[in-house]
Coordinates of C-alpha atoms and ligand atoms in Angstrom, one line a residue:
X9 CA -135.7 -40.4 133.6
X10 CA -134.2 -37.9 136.6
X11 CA -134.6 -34.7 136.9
X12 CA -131.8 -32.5 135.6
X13 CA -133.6 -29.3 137.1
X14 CA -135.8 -30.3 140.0
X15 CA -135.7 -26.7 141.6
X16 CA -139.5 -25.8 140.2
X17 CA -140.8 -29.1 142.0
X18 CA -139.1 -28.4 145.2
X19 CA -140.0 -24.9 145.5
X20 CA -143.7 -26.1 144.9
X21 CA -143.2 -28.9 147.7
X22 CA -141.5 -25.8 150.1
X23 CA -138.1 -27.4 149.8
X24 CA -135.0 -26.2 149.8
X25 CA -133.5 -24.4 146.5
X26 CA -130.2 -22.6 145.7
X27 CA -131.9 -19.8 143.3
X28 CA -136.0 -19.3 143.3
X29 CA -136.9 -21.0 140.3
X30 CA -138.7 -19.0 137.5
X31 CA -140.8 -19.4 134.1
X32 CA -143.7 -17.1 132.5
X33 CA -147.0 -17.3 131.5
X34 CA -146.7 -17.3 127.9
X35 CA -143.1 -17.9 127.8
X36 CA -143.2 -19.4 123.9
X37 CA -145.5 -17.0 122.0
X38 CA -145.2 -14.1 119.5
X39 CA -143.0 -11.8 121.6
X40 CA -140.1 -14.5 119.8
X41 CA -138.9 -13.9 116.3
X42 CA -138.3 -17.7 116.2
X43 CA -142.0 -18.6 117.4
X44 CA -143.7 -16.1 114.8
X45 CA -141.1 -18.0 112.1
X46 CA -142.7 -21.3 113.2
X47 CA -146.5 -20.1 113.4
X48 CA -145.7 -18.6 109.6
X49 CA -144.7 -22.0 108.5
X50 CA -147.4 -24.1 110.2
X51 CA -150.0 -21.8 108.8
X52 CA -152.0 -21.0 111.4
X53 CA -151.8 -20.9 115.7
X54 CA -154.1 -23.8 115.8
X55 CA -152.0 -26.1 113.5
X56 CA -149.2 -25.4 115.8
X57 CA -151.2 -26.8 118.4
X58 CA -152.1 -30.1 116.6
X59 CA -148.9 -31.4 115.1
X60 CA -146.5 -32.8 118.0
X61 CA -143.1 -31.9 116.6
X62 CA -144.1 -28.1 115.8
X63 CA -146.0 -27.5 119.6
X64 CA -142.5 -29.5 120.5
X65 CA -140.1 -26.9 118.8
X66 CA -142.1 -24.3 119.8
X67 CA -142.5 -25.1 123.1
X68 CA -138.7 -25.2 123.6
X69 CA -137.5 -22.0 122.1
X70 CA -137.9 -20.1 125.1
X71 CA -135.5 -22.6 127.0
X72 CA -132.8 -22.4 124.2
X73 CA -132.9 -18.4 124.9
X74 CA -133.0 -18.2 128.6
X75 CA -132.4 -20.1 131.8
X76 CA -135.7 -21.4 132.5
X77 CA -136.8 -23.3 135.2
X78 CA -140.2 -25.1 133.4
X79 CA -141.3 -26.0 130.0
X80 CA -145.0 -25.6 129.5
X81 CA -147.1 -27.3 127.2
X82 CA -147.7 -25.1 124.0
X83 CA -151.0 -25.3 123.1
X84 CA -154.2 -23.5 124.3
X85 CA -157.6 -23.1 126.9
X86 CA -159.8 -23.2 124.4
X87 CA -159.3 -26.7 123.1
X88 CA -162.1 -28.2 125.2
X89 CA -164.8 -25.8 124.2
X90 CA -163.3 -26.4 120.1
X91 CA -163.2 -30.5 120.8
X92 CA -167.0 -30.0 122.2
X93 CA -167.6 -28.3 118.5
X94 CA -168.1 -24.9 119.2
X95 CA -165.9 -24.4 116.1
X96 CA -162.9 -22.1 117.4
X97 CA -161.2 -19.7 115.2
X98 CA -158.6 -16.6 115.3
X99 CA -159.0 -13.3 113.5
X100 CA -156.0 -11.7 112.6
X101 CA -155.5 -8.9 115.8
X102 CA -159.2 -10.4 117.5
X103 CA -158.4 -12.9 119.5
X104 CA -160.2 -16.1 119.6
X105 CA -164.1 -16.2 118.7
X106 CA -166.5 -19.3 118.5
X107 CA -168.8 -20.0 115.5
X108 CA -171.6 -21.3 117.7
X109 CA -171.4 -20.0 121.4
X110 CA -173.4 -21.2 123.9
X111 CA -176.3 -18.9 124.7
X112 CA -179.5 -20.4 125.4
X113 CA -180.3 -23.4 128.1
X114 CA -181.4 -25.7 125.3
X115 CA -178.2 -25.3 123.7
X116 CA -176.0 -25.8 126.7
X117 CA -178.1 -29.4 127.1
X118 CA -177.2 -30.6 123.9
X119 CA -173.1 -30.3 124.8
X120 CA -171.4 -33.6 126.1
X121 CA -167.8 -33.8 127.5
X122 CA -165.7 -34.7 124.6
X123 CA -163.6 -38.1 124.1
X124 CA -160.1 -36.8 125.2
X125 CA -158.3 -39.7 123.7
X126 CA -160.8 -39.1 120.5
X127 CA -161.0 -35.2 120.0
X128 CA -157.8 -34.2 122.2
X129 CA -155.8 -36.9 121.6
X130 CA -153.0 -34.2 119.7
X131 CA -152.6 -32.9 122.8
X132 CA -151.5 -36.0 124.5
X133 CA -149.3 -36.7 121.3
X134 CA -147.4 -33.0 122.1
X135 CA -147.1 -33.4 125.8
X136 CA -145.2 -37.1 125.2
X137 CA -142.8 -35.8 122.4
X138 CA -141.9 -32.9 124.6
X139 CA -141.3 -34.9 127.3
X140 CA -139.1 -37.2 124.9
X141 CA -137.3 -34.1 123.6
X142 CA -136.7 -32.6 127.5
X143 CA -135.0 -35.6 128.4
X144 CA -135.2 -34.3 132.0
X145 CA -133.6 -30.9 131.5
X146 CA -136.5 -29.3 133.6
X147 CA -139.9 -30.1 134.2
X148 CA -143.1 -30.1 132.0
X149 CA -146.0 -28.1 133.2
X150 CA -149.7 -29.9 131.8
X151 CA -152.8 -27.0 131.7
X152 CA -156.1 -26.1 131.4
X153 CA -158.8 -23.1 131.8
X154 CA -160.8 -23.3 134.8
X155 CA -164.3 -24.1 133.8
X156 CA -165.9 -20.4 134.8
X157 CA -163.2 -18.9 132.5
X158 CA -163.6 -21.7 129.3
X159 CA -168.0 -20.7 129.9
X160 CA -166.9 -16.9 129.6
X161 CA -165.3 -18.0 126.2
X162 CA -168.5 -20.2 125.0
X163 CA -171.2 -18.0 126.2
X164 CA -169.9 -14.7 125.2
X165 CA -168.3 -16.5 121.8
X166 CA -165.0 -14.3 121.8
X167 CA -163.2 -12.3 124.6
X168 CA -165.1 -9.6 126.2
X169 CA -164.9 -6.5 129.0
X170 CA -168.1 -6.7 130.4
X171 CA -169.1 -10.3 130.1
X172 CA -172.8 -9.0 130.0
X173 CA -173.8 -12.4 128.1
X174 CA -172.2 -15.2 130.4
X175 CA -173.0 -12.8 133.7
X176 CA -176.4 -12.5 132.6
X177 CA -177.0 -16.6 132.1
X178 CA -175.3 -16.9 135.7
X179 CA -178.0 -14.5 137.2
X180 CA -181.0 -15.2 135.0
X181 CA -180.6 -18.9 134.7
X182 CA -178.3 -20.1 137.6
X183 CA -178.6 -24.1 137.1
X184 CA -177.6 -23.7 133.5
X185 CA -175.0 -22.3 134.4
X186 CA -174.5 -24.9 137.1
X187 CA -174.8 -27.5 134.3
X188 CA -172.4 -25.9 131.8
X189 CA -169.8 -25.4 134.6
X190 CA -170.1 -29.3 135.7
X191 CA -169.5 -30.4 132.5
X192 CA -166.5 -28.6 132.3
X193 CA -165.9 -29.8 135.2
X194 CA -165.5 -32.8 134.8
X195 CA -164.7 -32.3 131.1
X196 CA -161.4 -30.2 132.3
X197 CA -160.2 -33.3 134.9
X198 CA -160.3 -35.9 132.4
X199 CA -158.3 -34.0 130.1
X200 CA -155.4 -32.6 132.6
X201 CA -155.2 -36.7 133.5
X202 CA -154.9 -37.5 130.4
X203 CA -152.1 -35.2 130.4
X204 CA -150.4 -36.2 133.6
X205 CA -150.6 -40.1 132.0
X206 CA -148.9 -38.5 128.9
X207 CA -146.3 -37.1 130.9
X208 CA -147.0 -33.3 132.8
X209 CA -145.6 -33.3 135.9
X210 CA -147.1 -30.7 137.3
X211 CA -150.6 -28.4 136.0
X212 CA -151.8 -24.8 136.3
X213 CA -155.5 -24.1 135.9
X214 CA -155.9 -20.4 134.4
X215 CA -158.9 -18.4 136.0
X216 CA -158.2 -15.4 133.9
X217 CA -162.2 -14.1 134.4
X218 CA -162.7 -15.2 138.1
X219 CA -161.6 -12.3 139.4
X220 CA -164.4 -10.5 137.7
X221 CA -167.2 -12.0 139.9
X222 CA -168.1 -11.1 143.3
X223 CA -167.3 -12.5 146.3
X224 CA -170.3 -15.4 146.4
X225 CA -169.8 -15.8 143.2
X226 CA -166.6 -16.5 142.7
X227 CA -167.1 -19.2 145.4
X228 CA -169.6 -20.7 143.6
X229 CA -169.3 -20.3 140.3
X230 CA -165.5 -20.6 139.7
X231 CA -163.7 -21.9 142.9
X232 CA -166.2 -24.4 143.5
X233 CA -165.9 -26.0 140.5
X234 CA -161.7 -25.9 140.8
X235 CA -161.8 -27.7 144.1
X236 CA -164.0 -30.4 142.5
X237 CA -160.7 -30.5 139.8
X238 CA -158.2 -30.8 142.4
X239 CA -160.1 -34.1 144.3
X240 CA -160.2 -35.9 140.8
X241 CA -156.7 -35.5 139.8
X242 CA -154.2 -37.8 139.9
X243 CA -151.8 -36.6 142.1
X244 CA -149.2 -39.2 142.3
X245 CA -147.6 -40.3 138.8
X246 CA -144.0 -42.1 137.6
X247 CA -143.2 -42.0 141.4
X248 CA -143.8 -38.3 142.1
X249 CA -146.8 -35.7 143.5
X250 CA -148.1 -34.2 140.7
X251 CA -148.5 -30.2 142.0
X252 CA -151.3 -28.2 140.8
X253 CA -151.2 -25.0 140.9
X254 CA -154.5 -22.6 140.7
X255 CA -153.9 -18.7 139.3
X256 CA -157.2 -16.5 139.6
X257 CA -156.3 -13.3 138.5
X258 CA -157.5 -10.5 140.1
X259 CA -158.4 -13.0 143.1
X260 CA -156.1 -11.7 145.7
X261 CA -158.5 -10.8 148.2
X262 CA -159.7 -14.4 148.3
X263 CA -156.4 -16.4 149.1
X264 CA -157.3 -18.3 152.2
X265 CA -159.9 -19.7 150.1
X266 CA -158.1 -21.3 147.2
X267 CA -155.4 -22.1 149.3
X268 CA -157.7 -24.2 151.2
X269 CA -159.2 -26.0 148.3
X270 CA -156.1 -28.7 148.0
X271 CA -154.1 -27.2 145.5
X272 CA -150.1 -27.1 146.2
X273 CA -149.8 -23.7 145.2
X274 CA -151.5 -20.3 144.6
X275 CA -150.3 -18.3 141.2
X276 CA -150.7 -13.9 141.9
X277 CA -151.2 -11.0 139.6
X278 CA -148.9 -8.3 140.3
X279 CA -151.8 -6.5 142.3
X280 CA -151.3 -8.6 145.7
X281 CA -148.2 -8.2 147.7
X282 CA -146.2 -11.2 148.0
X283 CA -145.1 -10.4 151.6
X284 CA -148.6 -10.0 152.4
X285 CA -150.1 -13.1 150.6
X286 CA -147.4 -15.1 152.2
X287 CA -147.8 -13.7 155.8
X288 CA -152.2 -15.0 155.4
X289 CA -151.5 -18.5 154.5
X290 CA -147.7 -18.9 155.7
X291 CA -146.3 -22.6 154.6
X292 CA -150.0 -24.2 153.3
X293 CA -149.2 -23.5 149.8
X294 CA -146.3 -22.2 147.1
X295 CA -147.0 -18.3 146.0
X296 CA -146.3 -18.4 142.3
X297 CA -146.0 -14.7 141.1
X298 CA -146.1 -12.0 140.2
X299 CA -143.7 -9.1 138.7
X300 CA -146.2 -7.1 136.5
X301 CA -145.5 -8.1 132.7
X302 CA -145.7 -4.5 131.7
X303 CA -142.2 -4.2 134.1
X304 CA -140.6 -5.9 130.8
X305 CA -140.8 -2.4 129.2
X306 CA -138.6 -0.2 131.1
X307 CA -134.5 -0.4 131.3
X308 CA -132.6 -2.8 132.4
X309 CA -132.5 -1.7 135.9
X310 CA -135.7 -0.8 136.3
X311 CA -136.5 -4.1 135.9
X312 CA -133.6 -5.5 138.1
X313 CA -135.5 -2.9 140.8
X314 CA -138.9 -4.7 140.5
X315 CA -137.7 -7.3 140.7
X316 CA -135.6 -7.1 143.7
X317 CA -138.6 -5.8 145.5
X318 CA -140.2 -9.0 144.2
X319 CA -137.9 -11.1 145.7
X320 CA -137.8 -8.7 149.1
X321 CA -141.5 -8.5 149.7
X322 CA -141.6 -12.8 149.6
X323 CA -138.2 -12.4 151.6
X324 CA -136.0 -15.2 153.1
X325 CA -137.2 -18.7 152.8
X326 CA -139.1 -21.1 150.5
X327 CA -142.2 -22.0 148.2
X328 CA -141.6 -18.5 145.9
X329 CA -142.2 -19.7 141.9
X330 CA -141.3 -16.4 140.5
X331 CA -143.4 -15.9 137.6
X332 CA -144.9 -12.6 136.0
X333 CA -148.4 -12.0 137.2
X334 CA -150.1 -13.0 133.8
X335 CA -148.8 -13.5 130.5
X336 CA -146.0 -11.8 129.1
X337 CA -146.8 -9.6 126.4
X338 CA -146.4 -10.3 122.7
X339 CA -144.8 -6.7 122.4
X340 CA -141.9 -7.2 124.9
X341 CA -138.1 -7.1 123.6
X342 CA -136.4 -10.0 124.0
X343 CA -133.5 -8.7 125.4
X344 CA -135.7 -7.2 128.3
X345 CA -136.7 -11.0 129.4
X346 CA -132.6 -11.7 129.7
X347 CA -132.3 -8.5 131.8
X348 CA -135.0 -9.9 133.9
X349 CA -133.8 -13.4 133.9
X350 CA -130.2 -12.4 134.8
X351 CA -131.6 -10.4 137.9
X352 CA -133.4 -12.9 139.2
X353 CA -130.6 -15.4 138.6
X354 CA -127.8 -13.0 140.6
X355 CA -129.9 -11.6 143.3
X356 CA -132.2 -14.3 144.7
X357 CA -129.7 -16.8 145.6
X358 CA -129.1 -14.6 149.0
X359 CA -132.9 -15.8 149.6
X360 CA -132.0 -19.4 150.3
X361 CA -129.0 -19.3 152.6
Ligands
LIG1102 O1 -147.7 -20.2 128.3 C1 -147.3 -20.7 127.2 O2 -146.3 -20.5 126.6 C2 -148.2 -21.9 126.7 C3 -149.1 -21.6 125.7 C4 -150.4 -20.9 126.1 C5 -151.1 -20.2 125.1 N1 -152.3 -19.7 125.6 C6 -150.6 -20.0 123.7 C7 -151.3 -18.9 122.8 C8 -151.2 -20.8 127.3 C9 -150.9 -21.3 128.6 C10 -152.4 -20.1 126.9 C11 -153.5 -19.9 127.9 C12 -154.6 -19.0 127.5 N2 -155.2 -18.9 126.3 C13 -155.3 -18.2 128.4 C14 -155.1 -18.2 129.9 C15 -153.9 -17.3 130.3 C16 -154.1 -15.9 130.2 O3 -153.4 -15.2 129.4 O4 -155.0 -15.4 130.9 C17 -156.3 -17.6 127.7 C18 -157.3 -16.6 128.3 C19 -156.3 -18.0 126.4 C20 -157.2 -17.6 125.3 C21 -156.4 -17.0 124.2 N3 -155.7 -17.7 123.3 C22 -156.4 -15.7 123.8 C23 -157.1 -14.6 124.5 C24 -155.6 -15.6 122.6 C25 -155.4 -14.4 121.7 C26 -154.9 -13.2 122.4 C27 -153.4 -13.3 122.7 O5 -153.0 -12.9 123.8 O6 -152.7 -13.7 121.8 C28 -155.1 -16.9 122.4 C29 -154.2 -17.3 121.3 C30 -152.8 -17.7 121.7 N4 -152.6 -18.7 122.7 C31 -151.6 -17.3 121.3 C32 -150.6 -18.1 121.9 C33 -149.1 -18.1 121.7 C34 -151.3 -16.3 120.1 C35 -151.7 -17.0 118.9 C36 -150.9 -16.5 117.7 O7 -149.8 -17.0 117.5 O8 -151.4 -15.6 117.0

């Protein structure tokens, strides 16, 4: 099946485009009356996840609304952690929690990496029927948590802001930590294979809590353990190079260092310059990035300002994804994302001639 849409690919590979393509973080989520209509009839956010047709629909409603340049697989990080029977559930306004996190060495010895085809194997099933139900019109992006952020979720058992549980494990008890993170590790490659196989042609690893460790840390605790991801992956599939792309937010200052670890392309919160990023590792990697989300809540052309300085500070030239620089928030108007969208669309063609 060709490409209809191949602009997301080449920008990744630094080839030419006529516009800089563009998706979001959390493009199909509750921000859309038509998502919260399908989550009310599924039930429940994790029974969207696990039937194929609903992740399907729901995973292209963004793309009826707006020109898009990606789908991305709707589902979510926490699926490993569930599938290794932590027992994942949502309260209403909470957030995700776990029934039985992962506190004690003892208990981090009795996980094993799950059976993808087994315990994930609805995942699979979503990623194939979306591909089926694309039919080429652009590309599907496959994705995972990186293992640092899926062990903030297991040790601390829901989301936290000081992380005193998983930080204090990583401190006290170092090779647990090292032993939890390798499981993931390898936990987290088998699973975005299984997806490339099924049909992503390209993956994003979120590192939403990396940027919360120091320096030595985050080298060893987080990118370590992503650079071991990108060597096992398949990176050649249907004819193709299969681009990964690594997002740490909040990890900025250490760009050199992910862009070095064999990834294609580096994703950026709004707090790094584009200009800047793109001036310390020039055409080693794609910048994916990084108009603040919270932009989406001012006028019209305030957000056509942002996001001409966006396109500025990147300049002339390619490898610029434009993205927001995390995941677009469920309060957002709708109508702000086409203001957005129709910005981008009119004023970054000048930016590949
Ligand atoms: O981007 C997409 O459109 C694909 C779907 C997607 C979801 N979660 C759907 C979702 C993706 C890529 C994710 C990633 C994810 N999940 C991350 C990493 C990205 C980031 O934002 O940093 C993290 C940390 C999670 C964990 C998670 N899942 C949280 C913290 C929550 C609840 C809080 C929130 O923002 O809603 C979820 C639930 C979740 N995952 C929802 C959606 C649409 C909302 C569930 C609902 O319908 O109530």
């Amino acid at each position: 099946m060709a490409l209809k849409n191949d602009r997301f690919l080449r920008a990744l590979a630094g080839q030419r485009v006529d516009r800089t393509p563009v998706w979001m973080m959390r493009q199909a989520g509750r921000y859309l009356p038509e998502y919260r209509a399908s989550r009310a009839h599924a039930g429940s956010f994790m029974d969207l996840c696990q039937n194929a047709e609903l992740a399907c629909e729901v995973t292209l409603q963004p793309l009826e609304r707006y020109e898009l340049d990606a789908a991305i697989l709707f589902s979510d990080i926490l699926t490993i952690p569930d599938a290794m029977g932590l027992g994942l559930y949502f309260e209403t306004g909470e957030g995700p929690k776990f029934r039985k996190p992962v506190r004690s060495a003892a208990e981090v010895a009795a996980l094993s990496v799950p059976d993808i085809e087994r315990d994930l194997g609805y995942v699979m099933n979503a990623v194939s029927t979306i591909r089926r139900e694309l039919n080429g019109r652009v590309p599907l992006i496959g994705f995972s948590g990186s293992p640092w952020t899926l062990a903030t979720y297991m040790v601390e058992g829901a989301s936290s802001k000081d992380f005193r549980h998983v930080k204090g494990m990583l401190y006290a008890e170092p090779q647990t930590m090292h032993h939890l993170l390798d499981l993931l590790a390898t936990a987290v490659t088998d699973y975005l294979n299984a997806q490339i196989r099924a049909g992503a042609q390209a993956v994003q690893i979120f590192d939403t809590w990396g940027g919360t460790l120091s320096t030595p840390a985050y080298r060893e605790f987080s990118l370590a353990y992503m650079e071991k991801i990108v060597k096992g992956l398949i990176r050649e599939h249907d004819g193709r190079h299969v681009p990964v792309i690594l997002f740490t937010k909040n990890g900025g200052q250490w760009l050199e260092q992910i862009a070095a670890s064999g990834c294609d392309a580096v994703g950026l919160d709004w707090t790094t310059e584009l200009g800047n990023a793109r001036a310390r590792i020039g055409h080693q990697v794609a910048l994916q990035g990084n108009l603040d989300p919270n932009v989406l809540f001012a006028s019209p052309q305030a957000i056509r300002a942002e996001v001409a300085r966006t396109l500025a500070s990147f300049g002339h030239g390619e490898g610029h994804v434009f993205n927001l620089g995390h995941g677009i928030s469920q309060f957002t108007p709708p109508e702000n994302v086409t203001a957005f969208l129709e910005a981008l669309h009119e004023l970054s063609p000048a930016y590949h001639q």
